[in-house]
mmCIF file of C-alpha atoms in Angstrom:
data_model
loop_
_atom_site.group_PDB
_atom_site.id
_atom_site.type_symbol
_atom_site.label_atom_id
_atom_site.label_comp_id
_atom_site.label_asym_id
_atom_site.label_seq_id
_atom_site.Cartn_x
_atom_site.Cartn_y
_atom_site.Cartn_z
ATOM 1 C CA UNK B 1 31.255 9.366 13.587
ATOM 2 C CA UNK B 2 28.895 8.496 10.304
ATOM 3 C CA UNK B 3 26.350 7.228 11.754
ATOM 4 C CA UNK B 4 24.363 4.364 11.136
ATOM 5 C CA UNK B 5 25.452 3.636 7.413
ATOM 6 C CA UNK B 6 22.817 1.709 5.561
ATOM 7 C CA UNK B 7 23.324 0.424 1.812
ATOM 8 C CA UNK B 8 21.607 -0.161 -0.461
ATOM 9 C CA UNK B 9 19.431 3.569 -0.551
ATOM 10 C CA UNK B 10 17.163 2.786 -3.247
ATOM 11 C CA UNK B 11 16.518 -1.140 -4.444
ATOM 12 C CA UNK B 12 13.887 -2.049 -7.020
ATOM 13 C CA UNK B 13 13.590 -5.649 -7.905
ATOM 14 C CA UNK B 14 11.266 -8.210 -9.313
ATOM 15 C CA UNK B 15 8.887 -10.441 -7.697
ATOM 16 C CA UNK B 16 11.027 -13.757 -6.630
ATOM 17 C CA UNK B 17 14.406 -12.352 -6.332
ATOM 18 C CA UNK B 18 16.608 -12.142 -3.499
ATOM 19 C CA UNK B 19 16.798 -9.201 -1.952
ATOM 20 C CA UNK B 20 19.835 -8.483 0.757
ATOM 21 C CA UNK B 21 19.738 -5.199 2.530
ATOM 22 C CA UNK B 22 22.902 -4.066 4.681
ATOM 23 C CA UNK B 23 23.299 -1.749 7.766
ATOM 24 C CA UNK B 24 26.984 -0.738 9.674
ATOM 25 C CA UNK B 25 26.013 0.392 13.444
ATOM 26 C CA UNK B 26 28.214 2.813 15.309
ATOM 27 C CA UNK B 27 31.154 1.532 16.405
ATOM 28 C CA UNK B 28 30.720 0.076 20.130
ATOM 29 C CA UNK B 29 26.842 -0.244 20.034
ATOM 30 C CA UNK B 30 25.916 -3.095 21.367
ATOM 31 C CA UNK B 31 22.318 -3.079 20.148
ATOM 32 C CA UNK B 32 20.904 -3.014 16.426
ATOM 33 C CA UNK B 33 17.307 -2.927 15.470
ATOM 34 C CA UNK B 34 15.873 -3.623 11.876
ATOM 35 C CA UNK B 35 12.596 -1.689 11.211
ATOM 36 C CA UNK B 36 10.291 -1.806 8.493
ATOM 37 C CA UNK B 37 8.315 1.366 7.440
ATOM 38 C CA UNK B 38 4.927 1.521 5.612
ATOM 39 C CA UNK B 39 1.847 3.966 5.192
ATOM 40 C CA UNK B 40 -0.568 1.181 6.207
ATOM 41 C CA UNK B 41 0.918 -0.352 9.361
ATOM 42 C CA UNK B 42 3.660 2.660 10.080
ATOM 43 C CA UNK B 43 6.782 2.007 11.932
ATOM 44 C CA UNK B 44 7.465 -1.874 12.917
ATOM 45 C CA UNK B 45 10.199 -3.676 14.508
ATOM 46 C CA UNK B 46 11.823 -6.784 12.988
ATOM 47 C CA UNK B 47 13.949 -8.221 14.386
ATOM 48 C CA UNK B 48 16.578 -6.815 17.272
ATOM 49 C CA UNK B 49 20.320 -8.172 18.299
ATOM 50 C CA UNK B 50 22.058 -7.708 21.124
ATOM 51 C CA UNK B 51 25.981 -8.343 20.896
ATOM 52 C CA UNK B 52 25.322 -10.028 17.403
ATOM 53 C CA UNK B 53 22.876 -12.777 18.746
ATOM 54 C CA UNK B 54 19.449 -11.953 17.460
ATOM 55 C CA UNK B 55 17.205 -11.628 20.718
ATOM 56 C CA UNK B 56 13.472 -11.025 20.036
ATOM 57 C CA UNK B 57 12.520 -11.717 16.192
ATOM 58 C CA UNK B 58 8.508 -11.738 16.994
ATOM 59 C CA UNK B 59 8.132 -9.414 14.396
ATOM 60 C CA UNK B 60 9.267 -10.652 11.433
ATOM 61 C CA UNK B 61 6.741 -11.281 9.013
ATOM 62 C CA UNK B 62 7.151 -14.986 7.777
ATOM 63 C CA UNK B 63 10.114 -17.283 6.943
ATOM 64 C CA UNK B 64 10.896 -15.713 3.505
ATOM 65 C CA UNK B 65 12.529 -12.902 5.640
ATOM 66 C CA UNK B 66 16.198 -13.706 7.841
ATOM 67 C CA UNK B 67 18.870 -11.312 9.834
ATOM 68 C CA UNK B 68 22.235 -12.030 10.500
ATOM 69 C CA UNK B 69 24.379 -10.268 12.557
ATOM 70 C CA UNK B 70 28.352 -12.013 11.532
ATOM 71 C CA UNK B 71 29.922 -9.490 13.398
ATOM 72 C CA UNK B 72 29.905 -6.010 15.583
ATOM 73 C CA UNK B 73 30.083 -3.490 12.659
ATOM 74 C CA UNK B 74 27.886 -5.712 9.966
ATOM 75 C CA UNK B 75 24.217 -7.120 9.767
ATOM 76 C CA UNK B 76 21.944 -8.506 6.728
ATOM 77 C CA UNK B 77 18.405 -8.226 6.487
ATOM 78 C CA UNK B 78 17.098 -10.495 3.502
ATOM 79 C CA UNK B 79 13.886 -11.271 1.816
ATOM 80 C CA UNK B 80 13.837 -14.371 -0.466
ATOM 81 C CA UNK B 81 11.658 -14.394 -2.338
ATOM 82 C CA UNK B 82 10.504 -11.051 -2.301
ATOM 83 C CA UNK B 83 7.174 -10.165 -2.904
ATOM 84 C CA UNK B 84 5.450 -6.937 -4.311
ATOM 85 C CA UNK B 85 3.855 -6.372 -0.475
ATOM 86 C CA UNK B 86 7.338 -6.298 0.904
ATOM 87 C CA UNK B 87 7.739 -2.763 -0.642
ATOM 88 C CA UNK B 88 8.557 -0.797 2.138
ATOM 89 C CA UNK B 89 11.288 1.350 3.431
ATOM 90 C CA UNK B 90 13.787 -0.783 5.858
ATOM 91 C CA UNK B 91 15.496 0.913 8.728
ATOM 92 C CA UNK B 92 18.320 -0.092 10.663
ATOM 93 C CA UNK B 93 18.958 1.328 14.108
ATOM 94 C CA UNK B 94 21.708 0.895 16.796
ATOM 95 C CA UNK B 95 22.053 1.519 19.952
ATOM 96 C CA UNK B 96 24.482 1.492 22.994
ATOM 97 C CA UNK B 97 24.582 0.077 26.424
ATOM 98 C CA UNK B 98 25.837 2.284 28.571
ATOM 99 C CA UNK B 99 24.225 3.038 31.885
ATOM 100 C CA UNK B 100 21.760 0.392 31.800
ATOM 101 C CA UNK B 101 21.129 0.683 28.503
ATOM 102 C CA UNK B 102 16.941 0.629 28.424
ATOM 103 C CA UNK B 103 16.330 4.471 27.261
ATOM 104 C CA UNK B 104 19.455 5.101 25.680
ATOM 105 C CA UNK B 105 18.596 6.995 22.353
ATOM 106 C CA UNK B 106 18.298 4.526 19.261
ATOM 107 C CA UNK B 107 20.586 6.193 16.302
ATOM 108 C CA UNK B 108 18.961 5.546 12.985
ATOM 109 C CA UNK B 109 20.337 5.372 9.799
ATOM 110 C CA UNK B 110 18.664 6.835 6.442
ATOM 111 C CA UNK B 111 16.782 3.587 5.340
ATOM 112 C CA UNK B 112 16.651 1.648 2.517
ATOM 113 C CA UNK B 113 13.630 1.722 0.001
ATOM 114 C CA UNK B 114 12.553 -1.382 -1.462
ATOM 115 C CA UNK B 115 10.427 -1.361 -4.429
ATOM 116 C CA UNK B 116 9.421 -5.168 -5.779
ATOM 117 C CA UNK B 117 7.701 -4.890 -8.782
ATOM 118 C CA UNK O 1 -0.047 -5.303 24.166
ATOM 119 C CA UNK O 2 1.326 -2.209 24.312
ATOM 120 C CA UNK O 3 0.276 0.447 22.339
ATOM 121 C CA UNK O 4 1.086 4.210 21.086
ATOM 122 C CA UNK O 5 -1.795 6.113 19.516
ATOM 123 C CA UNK O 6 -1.357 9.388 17.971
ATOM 124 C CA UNK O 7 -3.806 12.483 16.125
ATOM 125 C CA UNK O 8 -3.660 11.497 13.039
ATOM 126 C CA UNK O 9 -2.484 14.334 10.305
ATOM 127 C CA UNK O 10 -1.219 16.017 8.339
ATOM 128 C CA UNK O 11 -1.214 19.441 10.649
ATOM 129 C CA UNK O 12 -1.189 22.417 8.742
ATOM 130 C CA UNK O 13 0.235 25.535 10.355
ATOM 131 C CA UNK O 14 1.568 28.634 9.656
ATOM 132 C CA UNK O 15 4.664 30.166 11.270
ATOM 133 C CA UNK O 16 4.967 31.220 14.562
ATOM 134 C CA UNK O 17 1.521 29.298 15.496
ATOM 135 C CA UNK O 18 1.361 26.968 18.513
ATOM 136 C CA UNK O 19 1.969 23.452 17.881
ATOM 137 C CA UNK O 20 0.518 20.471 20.094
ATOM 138 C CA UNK O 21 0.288 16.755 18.584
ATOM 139 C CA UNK O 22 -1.751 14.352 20.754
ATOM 140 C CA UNK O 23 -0.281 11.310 21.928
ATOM 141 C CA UNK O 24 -1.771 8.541 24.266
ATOM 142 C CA UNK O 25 -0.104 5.008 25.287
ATOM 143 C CA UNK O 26 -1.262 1.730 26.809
ATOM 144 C CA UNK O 27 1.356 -0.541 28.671
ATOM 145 C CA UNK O 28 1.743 -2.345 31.506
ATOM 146 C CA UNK O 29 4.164 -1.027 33.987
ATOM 147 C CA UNK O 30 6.207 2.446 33.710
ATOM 148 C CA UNK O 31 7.490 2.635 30.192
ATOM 149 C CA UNK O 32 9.754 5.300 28.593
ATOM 150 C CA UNK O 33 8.337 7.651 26.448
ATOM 151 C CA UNK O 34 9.822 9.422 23.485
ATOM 152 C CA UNK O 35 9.154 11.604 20.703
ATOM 153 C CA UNK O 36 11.474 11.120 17.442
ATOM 154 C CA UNK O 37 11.074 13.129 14.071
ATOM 155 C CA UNK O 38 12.028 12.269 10.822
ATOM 156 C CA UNK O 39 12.487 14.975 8.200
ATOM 157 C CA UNK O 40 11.999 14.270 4.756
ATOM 158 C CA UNK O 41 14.079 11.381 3.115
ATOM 159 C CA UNK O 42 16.048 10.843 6.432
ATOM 160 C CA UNK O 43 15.732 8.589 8.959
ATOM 161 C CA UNK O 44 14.458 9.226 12.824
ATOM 162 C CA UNK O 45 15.970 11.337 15.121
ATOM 163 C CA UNK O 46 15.714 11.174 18.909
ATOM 164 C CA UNK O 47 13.323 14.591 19.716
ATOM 165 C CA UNK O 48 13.499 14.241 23.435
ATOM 166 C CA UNK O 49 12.523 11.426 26.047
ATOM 167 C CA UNK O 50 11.294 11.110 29.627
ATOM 168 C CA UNK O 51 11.608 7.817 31.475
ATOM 169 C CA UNK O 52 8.888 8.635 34.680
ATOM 170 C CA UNK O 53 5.951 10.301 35.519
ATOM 171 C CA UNK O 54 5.631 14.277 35.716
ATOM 172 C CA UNK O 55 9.182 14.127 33.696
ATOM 173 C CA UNK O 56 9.242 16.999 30.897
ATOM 174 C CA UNK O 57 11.564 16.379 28.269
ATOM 175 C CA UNK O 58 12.738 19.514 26.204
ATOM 176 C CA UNK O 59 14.797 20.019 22.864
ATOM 177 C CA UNK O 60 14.991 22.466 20.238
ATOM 178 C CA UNK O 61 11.967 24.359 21.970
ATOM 179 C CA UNK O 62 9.886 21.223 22.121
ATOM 180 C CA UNK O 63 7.979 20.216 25.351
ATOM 181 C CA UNK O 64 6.268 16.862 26.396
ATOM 182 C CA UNK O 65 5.302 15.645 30.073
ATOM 183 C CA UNK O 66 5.102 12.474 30.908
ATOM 184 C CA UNK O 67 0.908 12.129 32.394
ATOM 185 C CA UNK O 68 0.764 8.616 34.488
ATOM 186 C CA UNK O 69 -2.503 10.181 35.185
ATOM 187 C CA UNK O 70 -3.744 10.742 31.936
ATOM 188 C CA UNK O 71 -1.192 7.956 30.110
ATOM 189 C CA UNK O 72 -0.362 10.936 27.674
ATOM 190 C CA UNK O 73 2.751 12.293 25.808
ATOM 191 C CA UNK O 74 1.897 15.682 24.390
ATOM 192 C CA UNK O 75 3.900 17.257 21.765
ATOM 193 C CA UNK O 76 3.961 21.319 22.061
ATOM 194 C CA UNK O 77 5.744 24.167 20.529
ATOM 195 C CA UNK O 78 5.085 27.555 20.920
ATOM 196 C CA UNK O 79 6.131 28.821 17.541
ATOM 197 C CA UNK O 80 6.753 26.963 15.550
ATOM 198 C CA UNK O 81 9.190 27.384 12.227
ATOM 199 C CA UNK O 82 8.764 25.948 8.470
ATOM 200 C CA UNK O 83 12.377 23.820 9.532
ATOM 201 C CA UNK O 84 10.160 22.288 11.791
ATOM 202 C CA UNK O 85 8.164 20.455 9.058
ATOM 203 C CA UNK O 86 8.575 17.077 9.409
ATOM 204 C CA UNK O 87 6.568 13.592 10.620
ATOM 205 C CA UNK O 88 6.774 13.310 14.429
ATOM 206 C CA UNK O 89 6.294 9.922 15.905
ATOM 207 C CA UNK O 90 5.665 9.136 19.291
ATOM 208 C CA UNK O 91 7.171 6.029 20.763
ATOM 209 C CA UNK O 92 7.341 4.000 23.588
ATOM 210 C CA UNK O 93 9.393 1.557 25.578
ATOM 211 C CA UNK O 94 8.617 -0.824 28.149
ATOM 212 C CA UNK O 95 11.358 -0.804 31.222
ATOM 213 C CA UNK O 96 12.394 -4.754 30.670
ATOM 214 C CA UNK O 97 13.158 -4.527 26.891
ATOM 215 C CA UNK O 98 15.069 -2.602 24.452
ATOM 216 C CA UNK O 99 12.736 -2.444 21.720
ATOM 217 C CA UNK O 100 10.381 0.700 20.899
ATOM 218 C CA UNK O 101 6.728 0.376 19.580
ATOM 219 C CA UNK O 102 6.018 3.414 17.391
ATOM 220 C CA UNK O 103 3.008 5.559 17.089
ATOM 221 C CA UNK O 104 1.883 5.526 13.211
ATOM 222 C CA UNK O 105 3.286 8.872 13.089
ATOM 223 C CA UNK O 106 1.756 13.082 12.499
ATOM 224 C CA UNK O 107 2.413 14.818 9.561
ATOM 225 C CA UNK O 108 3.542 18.136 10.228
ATOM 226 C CA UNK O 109 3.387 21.275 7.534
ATOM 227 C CA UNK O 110 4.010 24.688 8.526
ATOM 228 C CA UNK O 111 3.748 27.511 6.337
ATOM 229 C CA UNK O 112 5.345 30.840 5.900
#
């Protein structure tokens, strides 16, 4: 299997413009998280589906930020309009359900890094 | 809320030295604890994991028990190698949810 595929690596953009980062779980995981990585607040969750409805989005920061999840094998995570304190690097996890599902191992993929000048 | 504190870093060791990183939690209930390390430029990677008390997880020559007692997580190694630098972050998960909260994470340099 590949993995967790995540795409864009590396995006640098201006302040205002639309920013749309893109993650491909494993194939039959029921589960994908969206973290976001900083030096200042470390490791934080998102936003976290569950057969492609989003299920606790607590964490994301404010209303310039939205997930989608239009299918199994596909999810967004955009920022419009981005702003220079979004810089960050964004992870995408997955995760199946199998045998209960609660401590099953979260797969993540390489992460993108968002620069926004 | 629940909460994951780690020693902060970096950790500086040389090769074959023994390795422990700290970690302490606060939740409610019997969460699942887990250590995940992420080596440069990649992303996490599942370390090992136990789910109740006195439960040692184990992987790659990595220890950490599960202390109710103590609500700690301890990271050891008894030699450690320079493939094993990396940031380790200690995480945990409450038993109703899916979602892990992350310790901010230990640096971790060893030298030849």
């Amino acid at each position: 299997d590949a993995g967790v595929i995540q795409s864009p690596r590396h995006e640098v953009t201006e302040m205002g413009q639309e920013v749309t980062l893109r993650c491909k779980p494993i194939s039959g995981h029921d589960y994908l998280f969206w973290y976001r990585q900083t030096m200042m607040r470390g490791l934080e969750l998102l936003i976290y589906f569950n057969n492609n409805v989003p299920i606790d989005d607590s964490g994301m920061p404010e209303d310039r930020f939205s997930a989608k999840m239009p299918n199994a094998s596909f999810s967004t995570l955009k920022i419009q309009p981005s702003e220079p304190r979004d810089s960050a690097v964004y992870f995408c996890a997955s995760s199946p359900r199998t045998g209960g599902g609660r401590n099953n191992e979260q797969f993540f993929g390489p992460g993108t890094r968002l620069t926004v000048l | 809320g629940d909460s994951v504190t780690q020693m902060e870093g970096p950790v500086t060791l040389s090769e074959e030295a023994f390795l422990t990183i700290n970690c302490t939690y606060t939740a409610t209930g019997y969460p699942s604890l887990f250590w995940y390390v992420q080596y440069p430029g990649e992303g996490l990677q599942l370390l090992l994991k136990a789910t109740k008390a006195d439960d040692k997880g184990s992987n790659k020559g990595f220890e950490a028990t599960y202390r109710k007692e103590t609500t700690s997580f301890h990271l050891e190694k008894g030699s450690v190698q320079v493939s094993d630098s990396a940031v380790y972050f200690c995480a945990l998960k409450r038993n109703s949810g899916y979602a892990l909260n992350f310790g901010k994470g230990t640096s971790l340099l060893v030298t030849p």
